[in-house]
XYZ file of C-alpha atoms in Angstrom:
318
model
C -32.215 -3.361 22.191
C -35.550 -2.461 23.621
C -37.897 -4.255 20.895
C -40.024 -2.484 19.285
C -44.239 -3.768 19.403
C -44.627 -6.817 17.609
C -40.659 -6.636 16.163
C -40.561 -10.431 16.294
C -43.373 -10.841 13.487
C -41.763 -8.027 11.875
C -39.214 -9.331 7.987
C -36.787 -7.196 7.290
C -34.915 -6.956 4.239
C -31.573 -5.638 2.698
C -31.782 -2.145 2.936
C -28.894 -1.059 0.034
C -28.575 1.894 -1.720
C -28.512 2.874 -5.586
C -25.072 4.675 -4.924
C -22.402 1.800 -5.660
C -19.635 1.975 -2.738
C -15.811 1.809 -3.376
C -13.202 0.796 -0.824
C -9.703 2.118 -0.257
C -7.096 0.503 -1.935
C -5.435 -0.063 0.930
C -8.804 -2.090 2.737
C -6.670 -5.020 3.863
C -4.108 -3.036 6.058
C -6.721 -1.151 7.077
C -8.622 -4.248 8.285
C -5.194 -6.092 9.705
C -4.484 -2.815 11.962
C -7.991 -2.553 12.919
C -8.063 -6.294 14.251
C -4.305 -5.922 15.852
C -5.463 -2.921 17.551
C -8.420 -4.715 18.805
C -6.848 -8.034 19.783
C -3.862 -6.138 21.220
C -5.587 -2.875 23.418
C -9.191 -2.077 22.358
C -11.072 -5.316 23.307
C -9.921 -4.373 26.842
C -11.013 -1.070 26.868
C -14.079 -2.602 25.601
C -14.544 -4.880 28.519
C -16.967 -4.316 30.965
C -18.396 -1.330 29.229
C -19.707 -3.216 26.379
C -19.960 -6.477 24.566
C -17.205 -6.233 22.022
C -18.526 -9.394 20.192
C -22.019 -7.916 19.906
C -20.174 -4.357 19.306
C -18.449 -5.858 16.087
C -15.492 -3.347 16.694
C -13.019 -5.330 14.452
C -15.199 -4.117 11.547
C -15.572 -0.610 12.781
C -12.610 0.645 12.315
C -10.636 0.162 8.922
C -13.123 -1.696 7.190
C -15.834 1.489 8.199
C -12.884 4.162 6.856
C -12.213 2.318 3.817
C -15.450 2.109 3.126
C -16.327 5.987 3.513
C -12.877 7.478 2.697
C -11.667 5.374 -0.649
C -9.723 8.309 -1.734
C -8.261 9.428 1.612
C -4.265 9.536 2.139
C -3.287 5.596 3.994
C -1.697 7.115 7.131
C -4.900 9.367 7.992
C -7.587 7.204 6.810
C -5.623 5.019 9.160
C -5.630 6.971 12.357
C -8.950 8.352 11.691
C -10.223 4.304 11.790
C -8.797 4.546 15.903
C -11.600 7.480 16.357
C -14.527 5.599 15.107
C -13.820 2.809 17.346
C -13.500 4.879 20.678
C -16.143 6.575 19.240
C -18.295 4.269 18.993
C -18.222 2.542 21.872
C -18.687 5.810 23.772
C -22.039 6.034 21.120
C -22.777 2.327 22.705
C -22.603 2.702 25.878
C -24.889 5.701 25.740
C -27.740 4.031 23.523
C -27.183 1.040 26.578
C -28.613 3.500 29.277
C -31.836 4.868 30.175
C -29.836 7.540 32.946
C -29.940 10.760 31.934
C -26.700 12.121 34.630
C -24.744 8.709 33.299
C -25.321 9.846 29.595
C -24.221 13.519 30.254
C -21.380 12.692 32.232
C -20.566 10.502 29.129
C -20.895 12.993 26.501
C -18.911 15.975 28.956
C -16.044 13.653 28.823
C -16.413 13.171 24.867
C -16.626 17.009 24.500
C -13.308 17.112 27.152
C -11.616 14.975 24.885
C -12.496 16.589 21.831
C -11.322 20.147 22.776
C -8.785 18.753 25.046
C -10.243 20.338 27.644
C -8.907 17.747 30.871
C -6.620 14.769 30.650
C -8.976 11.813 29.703
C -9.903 9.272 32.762
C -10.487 6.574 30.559
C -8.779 4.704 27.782
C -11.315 5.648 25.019
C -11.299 9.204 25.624
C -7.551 9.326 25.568
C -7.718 7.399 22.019
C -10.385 10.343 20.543
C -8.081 13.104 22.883
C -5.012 11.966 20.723
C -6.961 12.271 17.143
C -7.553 15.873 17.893
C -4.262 16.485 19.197
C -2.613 15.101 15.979
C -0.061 18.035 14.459
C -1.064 17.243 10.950
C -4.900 18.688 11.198
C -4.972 22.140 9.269
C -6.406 24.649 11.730
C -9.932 25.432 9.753
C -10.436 21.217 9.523
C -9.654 20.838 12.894
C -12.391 23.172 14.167
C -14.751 21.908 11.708
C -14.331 18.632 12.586
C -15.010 19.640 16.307
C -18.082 22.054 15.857
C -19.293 18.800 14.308
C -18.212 16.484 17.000
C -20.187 18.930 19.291
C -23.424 18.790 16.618
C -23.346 14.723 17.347
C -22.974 15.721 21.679
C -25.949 18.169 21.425
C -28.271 15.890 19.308
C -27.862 13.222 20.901
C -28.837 14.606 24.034
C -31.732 15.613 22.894
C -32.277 12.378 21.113
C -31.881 10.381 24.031
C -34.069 12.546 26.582
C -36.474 11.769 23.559
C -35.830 7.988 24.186
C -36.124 8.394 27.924
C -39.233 10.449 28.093
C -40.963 8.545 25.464
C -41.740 12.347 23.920
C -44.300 11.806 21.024
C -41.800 12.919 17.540
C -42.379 13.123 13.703
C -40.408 12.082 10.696
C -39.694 15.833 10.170
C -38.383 15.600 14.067
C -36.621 12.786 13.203
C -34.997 13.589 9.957
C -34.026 17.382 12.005
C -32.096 15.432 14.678
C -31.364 12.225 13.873
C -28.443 13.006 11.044
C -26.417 15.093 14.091
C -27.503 12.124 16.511
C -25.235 9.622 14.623
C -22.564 11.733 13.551
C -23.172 12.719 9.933
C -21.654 15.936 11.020
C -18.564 14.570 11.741
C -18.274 11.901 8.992
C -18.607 14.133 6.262
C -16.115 17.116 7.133
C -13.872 14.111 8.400
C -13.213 13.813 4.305
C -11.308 17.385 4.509
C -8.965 15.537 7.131
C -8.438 12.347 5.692
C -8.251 13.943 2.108
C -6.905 18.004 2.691
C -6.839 19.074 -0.868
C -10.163 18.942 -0.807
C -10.483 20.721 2.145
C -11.374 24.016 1.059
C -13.867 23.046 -2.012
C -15.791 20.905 0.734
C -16.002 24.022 3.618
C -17.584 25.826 0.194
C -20.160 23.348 -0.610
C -20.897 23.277 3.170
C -22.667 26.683 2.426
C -25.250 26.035 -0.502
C -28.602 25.163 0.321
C -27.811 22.041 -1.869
C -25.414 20.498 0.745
C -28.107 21.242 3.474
C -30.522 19.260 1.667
C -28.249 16.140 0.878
C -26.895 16.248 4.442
C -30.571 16.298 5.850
C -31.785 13.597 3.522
C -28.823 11.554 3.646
C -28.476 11.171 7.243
C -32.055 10.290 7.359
C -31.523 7.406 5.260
C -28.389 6.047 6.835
C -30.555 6.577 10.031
C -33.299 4.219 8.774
C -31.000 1.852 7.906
C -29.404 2.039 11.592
C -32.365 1.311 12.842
C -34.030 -1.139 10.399
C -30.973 -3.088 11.317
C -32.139 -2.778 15.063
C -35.361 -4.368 15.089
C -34.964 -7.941 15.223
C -31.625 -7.378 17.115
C -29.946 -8.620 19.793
C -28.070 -6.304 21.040
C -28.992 -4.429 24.489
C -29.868 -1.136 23.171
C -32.486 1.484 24.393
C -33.408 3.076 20.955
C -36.447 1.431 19.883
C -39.195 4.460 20.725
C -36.784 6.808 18.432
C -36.349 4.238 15.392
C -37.939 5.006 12.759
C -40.201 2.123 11.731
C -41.887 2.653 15.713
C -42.004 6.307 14.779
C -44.154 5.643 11.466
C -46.165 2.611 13.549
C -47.051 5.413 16.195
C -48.509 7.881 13.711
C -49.998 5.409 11.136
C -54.176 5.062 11.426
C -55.733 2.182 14.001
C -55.104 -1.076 12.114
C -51.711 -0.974 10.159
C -49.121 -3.225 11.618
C -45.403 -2.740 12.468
C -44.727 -4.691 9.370
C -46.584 -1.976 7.300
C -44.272 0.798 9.165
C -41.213 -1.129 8.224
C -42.198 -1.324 4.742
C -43.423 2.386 4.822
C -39.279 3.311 6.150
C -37.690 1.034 3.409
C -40.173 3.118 1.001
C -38.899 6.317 2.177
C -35.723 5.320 2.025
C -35.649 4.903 -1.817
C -38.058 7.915 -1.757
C -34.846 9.995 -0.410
C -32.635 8.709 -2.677
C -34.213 9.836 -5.646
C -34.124 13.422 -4.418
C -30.413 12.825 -3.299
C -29.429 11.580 -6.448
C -30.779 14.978 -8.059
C -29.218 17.034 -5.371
C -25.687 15.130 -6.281
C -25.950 15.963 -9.512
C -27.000 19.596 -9.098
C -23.694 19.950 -6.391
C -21.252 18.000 -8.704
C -20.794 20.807 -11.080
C -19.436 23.348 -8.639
C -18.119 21.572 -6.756
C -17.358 17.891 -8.019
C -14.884 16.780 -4.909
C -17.374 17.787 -2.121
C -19.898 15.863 -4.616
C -17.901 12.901 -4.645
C -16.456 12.591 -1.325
C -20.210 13.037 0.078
C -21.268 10.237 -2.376
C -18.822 8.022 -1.213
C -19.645 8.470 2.504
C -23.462 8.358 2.226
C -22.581 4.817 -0.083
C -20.133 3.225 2.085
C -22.120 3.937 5.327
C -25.043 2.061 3.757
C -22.839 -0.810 2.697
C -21.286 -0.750 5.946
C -24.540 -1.216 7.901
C -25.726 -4.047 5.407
C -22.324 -5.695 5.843
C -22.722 -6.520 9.447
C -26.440 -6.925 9.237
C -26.356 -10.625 11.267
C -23.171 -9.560 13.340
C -23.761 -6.129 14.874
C -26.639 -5.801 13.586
C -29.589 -8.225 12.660
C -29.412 -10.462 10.060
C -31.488 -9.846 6.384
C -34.676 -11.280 6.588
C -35.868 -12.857 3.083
């Protein structure tokens, strides 16, 4: 990563949520397949592309689906595990470059392999190609899943021509784009795959100002925890003029220190999650498995990010 000014003087803490996150029962399995698909194919795809140690791709898969999808049938939380590793080592090797025609070409191929547009050139692409080509998807979850899949494409192209051009942005800029940018769109519809009886109460919810709301705020605080668990890192990521704690350090008056922006994102953070936990509440009546399975996303992403703080991401500072 592309340190942030003065991010070596900077202590970060644990950044966890009030939400208490559950885990499939079936966490083990999921974490066996994720490392035998990783020992056995996906640490060569890896190669070359990205550092797969740094990556941390045995713990993106099944322990990242269990995680988010507790309640999800075994065989699709399963599969679905196999997209968010291609996935997000396509996300990697974009936040690794600073060239705008490399990054498009990147995300043209993801959208190719989302819509099955062209046979996929490269091993990853084929992996994401065969998710979407999967017989079991019920045709309204299956182009829900993509119109989000295209929501994560077209932020992050702005996000990253943000990055590039050093454009001057806001926390209301950043809490507009930066849920599509990492693919809230995407991880919370992916519930109506990996659990289809809920399907149709979640497309509902999807339409209430309520579900708005949580998505906007709850993407914004899975984003500052993203990025909190950038700044002391080690990976070789060009994000630091978009995270959020450089943001707040860029806007704050003459004097106040990256430390005081850190602190002022961890403060937001729980700021957000009081209004979530309202919102929550408010959806949960209408519609109480769109409530939950949102819940248990927004909790197990958080979780998930404080898990591998020290592996893929830096370690807790206390």
């Amino acid at each position: 990563m592309a340190s942030s000014e003065d991010a070596t003087r900077c202590i970060v803490p644990a950044v966890t949520s009030r939400f208490a996150p559950r885990q499939h029962p079936a966490d083990d399995a999921l974490r066996r397949h994720t490392l035998q698909f990783c020992e056995t194919r996906f640490n060569t795809v890896a190669r070359g592309k990205y550092d797969a140690a740094a990556g941390g791709y045995a713990e993106v898969g099944g322990r990242f689906v269990s995680l988010l999808y507790p309640e999800g049938e075994e065989e699709r939380v399963q599969v679905a595990s196999l997209l968010m590793l291609a996935w997000v080592l396509v996300d990697d090797r974009i936040d690794a470059s600073l060239d705008t025609d490399h990054i498009n070409r990147i995300l043209d191929e993801l959208g190719d392999a989302v819509w099955l547009k062209t046979p996929a050139r490269e091993p990853e692409y084929h992996i994401i190609a065969d998710f979407f080509g999967r017989s079991d998807w019920e045709p309204g979850t299956l182009r829900r899943c993509r119109s989000g899949m295209e929501s994560y494409i077209d932020g992050t192209r702005v996000w990253r021509a943000i990055e590039i051009t050093e454009k001057p942005i806001t926390v209301d800029d950043y809490m507009n784009i930066r849920p599509d940018n990492l693919g809230w769109d995407i991880l919370l519809p992916l519930h109506s795959y990996v659990a289809p009886a809920a399907a149709a109460e979640h497309r509902a919810a999807e339409s209430t100002d309520t579900y708005r709301a949580i998505y906007r705020d709850t993407g914004t605080c899975v984003g500052i925890a993203l990025d909190l668990g950038l700044v002391n890192g080690i990976r070789d990521n060009h994000t630091a003029w978009t995270n959020i704690d450089a943001i707040l350090h860029r806007s704050a008056p003459k004097g106040r220190s990256h430390q005081d922006a850190v602190d002022e994102a961890i403060a937001l953070f729980h700021g957000l999650e009081e209004r979530i936990k309202a919102n929550l509440t408010a959806l949960e009546s209408p519609f109480p498995s769109a409530a939950a399975g949102l819940r248990n996303v927004y909790a197990g992403s958080i979780a998930w990010i404080h898990e591998l703080r020290g592996r893929r991401y830096a370690a807790v500072d206390t």
